[in-house]
Short mmCIF file of C-alpha atoms in Angstrom, two decimals:
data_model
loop_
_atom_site.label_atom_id
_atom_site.label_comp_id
_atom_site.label_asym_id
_atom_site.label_seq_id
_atom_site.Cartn_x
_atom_site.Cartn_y
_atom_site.Cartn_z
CA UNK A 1 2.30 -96.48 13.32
CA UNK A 2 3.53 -93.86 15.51
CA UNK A 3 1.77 -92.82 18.59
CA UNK A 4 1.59 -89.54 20.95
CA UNK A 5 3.60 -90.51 24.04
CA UNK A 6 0.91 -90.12 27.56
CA UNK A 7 2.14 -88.24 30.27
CA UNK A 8 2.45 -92.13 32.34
CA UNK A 9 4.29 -93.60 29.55
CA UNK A 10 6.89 -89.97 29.17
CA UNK A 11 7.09 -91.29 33.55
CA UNK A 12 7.61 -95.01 33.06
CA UNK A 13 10.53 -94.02 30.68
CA UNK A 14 11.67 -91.80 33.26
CA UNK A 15 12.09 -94.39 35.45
CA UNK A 16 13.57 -97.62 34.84
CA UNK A 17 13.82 -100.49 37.93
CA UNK A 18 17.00 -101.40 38.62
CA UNK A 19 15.77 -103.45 41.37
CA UNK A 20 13.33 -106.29 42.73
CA UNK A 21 10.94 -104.44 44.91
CA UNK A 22 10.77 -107.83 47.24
CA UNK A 23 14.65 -106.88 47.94
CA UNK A 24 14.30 -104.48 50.26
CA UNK A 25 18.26 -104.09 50.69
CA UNK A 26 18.25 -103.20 46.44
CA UNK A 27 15.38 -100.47 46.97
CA UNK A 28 17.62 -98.82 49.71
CA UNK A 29 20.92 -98.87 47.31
CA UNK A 30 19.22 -97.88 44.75
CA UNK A 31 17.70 -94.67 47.03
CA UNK A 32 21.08 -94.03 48.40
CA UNK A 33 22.64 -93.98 45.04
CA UNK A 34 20.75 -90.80 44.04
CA UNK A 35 23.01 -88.63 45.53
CA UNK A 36 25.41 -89.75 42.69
CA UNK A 37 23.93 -90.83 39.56
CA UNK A 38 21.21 -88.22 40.21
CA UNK A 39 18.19 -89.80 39.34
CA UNK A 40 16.08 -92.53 40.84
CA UNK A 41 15.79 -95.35 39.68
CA UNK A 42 12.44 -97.09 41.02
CA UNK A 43 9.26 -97.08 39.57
CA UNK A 44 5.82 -96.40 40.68
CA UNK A 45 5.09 -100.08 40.97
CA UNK A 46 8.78 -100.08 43.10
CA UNK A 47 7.39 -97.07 45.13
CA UNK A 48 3.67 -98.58 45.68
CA UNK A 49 5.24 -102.11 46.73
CA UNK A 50 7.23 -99.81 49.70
CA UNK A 51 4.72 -98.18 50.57
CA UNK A 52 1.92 -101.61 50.98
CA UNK A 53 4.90 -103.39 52.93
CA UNK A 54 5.56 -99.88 55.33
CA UNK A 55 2.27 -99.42 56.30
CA UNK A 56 1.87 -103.37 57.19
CA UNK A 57 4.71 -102.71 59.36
CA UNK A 58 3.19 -99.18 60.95
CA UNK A 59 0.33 -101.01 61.53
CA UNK A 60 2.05 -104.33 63.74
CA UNK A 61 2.97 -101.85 65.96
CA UNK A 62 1.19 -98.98 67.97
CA UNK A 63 0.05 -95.52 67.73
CA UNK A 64 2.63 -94.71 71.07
CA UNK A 65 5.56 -96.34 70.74
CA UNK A 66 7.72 -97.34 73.91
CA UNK A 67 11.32 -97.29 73.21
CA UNK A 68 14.35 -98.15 74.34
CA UNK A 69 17.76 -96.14 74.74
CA UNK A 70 20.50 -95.64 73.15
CA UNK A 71 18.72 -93.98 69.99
CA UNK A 72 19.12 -90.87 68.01
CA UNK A 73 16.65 -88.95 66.94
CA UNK A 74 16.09 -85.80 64.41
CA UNK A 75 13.27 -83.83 63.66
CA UNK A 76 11.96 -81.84 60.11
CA UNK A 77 13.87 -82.75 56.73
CA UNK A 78 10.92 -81.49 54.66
CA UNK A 79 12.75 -82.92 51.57
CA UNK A 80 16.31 -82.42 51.80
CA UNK A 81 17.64 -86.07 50.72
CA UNK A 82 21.08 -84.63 50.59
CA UNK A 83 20.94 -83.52 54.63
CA UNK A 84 19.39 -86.83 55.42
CA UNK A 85 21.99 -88.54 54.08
CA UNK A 86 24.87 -86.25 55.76
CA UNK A 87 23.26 -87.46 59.05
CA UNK A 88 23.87 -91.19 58.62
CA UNK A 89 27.07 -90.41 57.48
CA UNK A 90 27.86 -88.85 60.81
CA UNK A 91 25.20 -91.02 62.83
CA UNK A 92 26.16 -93.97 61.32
CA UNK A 93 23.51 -96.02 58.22
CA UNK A 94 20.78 -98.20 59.83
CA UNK A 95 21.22 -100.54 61.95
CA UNK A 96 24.37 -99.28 63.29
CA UNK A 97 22.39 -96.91 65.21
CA UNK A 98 18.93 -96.81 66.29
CA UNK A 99 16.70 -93.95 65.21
CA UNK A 100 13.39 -92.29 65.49
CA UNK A 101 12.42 -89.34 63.46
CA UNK A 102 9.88 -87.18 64.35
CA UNK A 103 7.92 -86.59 60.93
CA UNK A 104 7.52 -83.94 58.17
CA UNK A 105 9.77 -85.74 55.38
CA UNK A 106 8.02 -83.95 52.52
CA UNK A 107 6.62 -80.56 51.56
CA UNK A 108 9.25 -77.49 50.50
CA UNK A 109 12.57 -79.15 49.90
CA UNK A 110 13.34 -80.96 46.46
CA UNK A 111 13.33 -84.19 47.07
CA UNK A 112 10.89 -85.42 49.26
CA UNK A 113 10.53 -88.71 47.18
CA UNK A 114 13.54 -89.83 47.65
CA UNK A 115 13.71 -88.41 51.87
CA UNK A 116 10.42 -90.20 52.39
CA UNK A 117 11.24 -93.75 50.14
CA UNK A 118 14.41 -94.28 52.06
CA UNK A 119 12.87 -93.77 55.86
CA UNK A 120 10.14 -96.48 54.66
CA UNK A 121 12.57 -98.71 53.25
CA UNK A 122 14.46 -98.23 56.41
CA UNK A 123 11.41 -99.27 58.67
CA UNK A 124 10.53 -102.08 56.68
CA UNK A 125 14.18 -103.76 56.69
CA UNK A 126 14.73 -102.59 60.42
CA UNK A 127 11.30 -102.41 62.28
CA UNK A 128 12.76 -103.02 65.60
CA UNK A 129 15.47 -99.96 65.23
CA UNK A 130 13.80 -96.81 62.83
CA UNK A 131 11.42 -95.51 63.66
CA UNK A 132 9.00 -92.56 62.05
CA UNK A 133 6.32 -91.04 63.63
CA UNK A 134 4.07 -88.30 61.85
CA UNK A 135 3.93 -84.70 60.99
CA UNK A 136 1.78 -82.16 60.44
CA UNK A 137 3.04 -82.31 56.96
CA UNK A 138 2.42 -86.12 56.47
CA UNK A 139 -1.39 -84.89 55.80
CA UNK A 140 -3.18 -84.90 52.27
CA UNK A 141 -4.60 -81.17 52.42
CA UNK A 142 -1.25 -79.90 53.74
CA UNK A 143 0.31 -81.55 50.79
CA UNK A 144 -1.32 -79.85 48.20
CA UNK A 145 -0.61 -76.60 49.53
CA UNK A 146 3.29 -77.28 49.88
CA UNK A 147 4.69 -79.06 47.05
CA UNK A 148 4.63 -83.08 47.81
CA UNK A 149 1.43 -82.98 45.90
CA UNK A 150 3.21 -81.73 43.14
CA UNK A 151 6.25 -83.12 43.01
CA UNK A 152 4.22 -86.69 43.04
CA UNK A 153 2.52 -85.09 40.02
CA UNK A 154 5.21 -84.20 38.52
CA UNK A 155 7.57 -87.09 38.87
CA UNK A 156 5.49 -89.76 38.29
CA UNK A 157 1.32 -89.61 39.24
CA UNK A 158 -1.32 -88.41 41.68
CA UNK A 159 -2.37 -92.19 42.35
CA UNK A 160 1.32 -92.45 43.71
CA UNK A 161 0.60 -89.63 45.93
CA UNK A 162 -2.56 -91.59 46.94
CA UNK A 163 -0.62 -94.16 47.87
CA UNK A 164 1.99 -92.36 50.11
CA UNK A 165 -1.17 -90.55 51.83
CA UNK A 166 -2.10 -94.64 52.70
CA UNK A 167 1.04 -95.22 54.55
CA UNK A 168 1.20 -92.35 56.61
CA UNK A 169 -2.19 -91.91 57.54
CA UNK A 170 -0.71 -95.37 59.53
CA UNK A 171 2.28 -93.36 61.13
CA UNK A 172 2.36 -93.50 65.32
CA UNK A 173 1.95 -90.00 66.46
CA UNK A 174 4.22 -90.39 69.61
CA UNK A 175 7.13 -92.38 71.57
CA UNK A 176 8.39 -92.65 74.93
CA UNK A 177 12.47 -93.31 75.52
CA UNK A 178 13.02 -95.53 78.41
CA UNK A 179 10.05 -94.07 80.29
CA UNK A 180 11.61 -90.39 80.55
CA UNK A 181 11.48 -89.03 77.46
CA UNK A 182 8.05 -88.16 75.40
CA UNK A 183 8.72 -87.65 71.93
CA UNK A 184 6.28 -85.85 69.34
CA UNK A 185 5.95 -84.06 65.83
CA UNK A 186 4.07 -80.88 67.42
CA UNK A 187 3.70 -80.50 71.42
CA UNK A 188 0.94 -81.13 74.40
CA UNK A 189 -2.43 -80.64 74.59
CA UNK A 190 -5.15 -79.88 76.91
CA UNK A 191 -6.92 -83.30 76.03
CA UNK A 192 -4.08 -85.44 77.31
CA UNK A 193 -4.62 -86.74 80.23
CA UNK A 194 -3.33 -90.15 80.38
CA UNK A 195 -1.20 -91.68 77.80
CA UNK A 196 -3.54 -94.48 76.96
CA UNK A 197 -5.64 -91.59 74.94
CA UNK A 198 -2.74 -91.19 72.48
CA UNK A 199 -2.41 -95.45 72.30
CA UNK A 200 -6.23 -96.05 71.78
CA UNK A 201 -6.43 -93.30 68.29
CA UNK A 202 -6.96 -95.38 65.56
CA UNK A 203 -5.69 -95.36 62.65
CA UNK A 204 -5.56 -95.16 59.08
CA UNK A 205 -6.56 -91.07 59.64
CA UNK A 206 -6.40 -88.26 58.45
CA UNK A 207 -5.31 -85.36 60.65
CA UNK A 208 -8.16 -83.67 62.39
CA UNK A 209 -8.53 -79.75 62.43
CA UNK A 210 -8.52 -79.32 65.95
CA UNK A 211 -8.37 -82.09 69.55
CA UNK A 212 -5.96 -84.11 70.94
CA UNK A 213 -4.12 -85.57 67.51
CA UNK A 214 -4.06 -82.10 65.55
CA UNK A 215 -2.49 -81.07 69.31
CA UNK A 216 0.40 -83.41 68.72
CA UNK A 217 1.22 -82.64 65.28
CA UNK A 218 0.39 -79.19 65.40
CA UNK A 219 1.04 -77.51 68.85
CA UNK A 220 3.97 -75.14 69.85
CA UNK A 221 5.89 -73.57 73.13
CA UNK A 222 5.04 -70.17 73.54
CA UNK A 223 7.86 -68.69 76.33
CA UNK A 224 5.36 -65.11 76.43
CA UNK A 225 2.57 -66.88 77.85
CA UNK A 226 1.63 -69.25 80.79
CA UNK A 227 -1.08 -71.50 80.33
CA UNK A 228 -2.55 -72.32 77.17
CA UNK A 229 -3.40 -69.94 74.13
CA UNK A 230 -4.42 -70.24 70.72
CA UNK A 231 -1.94 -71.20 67.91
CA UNK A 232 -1.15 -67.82 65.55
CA UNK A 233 -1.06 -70.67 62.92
CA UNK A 234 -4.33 -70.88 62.51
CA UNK A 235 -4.18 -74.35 64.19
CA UNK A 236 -4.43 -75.83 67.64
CA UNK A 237 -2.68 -74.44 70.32
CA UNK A 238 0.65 -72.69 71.99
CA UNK A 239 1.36 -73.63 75.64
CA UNK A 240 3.50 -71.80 78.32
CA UNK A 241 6.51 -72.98 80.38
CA UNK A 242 4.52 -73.59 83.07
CA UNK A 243 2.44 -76.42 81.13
CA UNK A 244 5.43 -78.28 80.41
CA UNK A 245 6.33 -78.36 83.62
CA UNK A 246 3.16 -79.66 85.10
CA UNK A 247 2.95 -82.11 81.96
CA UNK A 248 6.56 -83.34 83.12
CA UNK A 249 5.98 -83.98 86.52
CA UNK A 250 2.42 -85.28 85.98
CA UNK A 251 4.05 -87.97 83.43
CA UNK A 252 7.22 -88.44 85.44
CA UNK A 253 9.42 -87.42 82.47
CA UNK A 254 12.75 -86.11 82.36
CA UNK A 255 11.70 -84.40 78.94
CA UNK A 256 9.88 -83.57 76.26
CA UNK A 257 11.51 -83.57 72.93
CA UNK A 258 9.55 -82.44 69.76
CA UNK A 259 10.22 -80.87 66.14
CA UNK A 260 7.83 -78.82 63.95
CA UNK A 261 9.73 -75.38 64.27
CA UNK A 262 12.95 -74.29 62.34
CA UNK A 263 15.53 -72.81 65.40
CA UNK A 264 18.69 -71.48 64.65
CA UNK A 265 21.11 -74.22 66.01
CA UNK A 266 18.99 -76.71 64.63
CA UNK A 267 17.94 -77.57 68.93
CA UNK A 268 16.57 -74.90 71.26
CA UNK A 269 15.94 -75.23 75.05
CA UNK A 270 12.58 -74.18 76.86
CA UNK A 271 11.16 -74.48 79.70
CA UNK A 272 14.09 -75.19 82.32
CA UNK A 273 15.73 -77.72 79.51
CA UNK A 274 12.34 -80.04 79.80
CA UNK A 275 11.37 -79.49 76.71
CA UNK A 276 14.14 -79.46 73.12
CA UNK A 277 12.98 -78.43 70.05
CA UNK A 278 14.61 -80.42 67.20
CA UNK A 279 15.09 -79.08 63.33
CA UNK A 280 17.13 -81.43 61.19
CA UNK A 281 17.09 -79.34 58.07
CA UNK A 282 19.89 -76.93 57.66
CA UNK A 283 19.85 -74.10 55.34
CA UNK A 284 15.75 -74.76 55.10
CA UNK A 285 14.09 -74.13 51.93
CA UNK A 286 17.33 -71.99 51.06
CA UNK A 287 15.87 -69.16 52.49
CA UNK A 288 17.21 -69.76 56.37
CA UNK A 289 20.95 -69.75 57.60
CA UNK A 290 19.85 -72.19 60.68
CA UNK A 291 22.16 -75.07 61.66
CA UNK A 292 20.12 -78.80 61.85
CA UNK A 293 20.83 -81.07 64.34
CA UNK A 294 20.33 -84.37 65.75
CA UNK A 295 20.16 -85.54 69.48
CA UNK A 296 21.75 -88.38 70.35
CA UNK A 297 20.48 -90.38 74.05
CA UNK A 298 22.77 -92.88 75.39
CA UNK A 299 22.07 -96.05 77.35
CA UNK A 300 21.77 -93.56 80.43
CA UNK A 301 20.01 -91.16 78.93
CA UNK A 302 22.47 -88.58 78.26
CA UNK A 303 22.25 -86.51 75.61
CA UNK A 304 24.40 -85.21 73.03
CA UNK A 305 23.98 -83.51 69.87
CA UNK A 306 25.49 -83.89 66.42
CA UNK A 307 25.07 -79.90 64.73
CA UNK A 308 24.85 -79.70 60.83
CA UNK A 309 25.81 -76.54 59.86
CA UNK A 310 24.44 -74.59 56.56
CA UNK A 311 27.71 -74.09 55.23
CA UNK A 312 29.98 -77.29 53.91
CA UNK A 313 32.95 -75.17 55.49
CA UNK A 314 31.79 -75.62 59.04
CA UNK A 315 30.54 -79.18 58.41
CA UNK A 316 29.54 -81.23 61.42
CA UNK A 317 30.55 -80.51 65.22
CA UNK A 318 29.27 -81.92 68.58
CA UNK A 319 27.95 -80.38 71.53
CA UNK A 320 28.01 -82.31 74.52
CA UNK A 321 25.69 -81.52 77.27
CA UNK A 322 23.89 -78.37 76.13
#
């Protein structure tokens, strides 16, 4: 007897395994591959497996990493598997660099399944070398507003959203290169006064609406004011030159180096150069003609930066010491 075909059986024929989800080095072929065959080719019980192993992994180590140089490190992909991929092919694949990325994988672009999957198959074969700390946009209610939610829906099922919501309510929330660089999704905040506050949040969490965590995925430079002032986003706070400045020399840091805000080169300067600004998705949503890039800090802390330009006839260039 025939039967009517359920919306999880039409998704389990939509996606055949091709792999062992214990091989972590099959799950990241079979990732890469999309950019070829088109289509992925893991299931939800593929996907879940990845995501219980990640957040074991996020969890063995803390909420502020300390890290050492060289490393390279990009900021918002917001779904754009195809970018992501352009910068290993330029930065080289896992482990022949280091990396830490500086969160919102999802939300917006296309693919954020596939963006997100490969990062968390990345930290779980290389958890000494990539590195991912959170977004704003690694956050259930945020989600459902800008298309993970749905995608997840749509692809295969809200539990499997469930499940990604797990593993990065376990993301760290901030680094530090080599002592001298602070790395973070968002920007300061008026709570932070020693960096054991940022090391002692615990975690699974979700992202609180306003205080020192929301501050680091959520805050932004504001070059009009000085000071601190509240966020036109509805959310946490801007800060002025002169806060990064203080922050920098209270901290002993050479600079701060965040994400969370599309620029047009894909890095901006503020503050005197202590404080980048870095947007790895080029072309975003479509809708922008902004360049992404990805800063690159050698052993001695120089930094470079690899530019990914919008158009496929300007392709990649470098910009030393900008």
């Amino acid at each position: 007897m025939a039967h009517a075909s359920t919306p999880n059986a039409a998704a389990a024929a939509r996606h055949s395994s091709i792999v062992d989800p214990a091989n972590i080095d099959q799950m990241i072929l079979a990732i890469i591959e999309v950019r070829r065959v088109k289509q992925l080719h893991l299931t939800e019980a593929d996907i879940r497996s990845l995501c219980l192993r990640c957040r074991d992994v996020l969890l063995q180590q803390p909420m502020l990493l300390e890290l050492s140089a060289p490393v390279k490190i990009c900021g918002d992909l917001h779904g754009q598997f195809t970018d992501l991929l352009r910068m290993f092919d330029y930065g080289g694949y896992p482990p022949a660099s280091n990396y830490l990325f500086l969160g919102d994988y999802v939300d917006r672009g296309k693919q954020s399944i596939e963006t997100l999957c490969l990062l968390l198959a990345y930290k779980v074969k290389f958890p000494q070398n990539f590195f991912v700390l959170r977004g704003n946009h690694e956050s259930a209610g945020i989600n459902r507003v800008y298309g993970f939610y749905d995608e997840c829906k749509r692809r295969y099922t809200i539990k499997l959203w469930r499940t990604f919501v797990d593993c990065y309510n376990c993301m760290p929330v901030a680094a530090i290169v080599d002592t001298k660089i602070f790395c973070c999704h968002g920007g300061l905040s008026p709570e932070l006064n020693n960096m054991t506050q940022i090391a002692k949040l615990q975690r699974p969490c979700e992202v609180p609406d306003k205080g020192l965590l929301c501050d680091l995925l959520w805050a932004d430079p504001d070059p009009k004011i000085m000071g601190w002032a509240d966020n036109d986003r509805g959310v946490s706070v801007t800060f002025g030159a002169d806060t990064v400045g203080k922050f920098v020399h209270r901290f002993k840091f050479d600079l701060v180096c965040r994400a969370h805000q599309v620029v047009e080169d894909g890095y901006e300067f503020f503050a005197k150069r202590q404080l980048i600004t870095i947007f790895s998705a080029p072309n975003y949503c479509g809708e922008f003609d902004n360049a992404g890039a990805m800063l690159s800090v050698d052993e001695t802390l120089m930094c470079s930066f690899f530019v990914l330009r919008p158009s496929k006839k300007t392709g990649l260039r470098k910009v030393l010491n900008k």
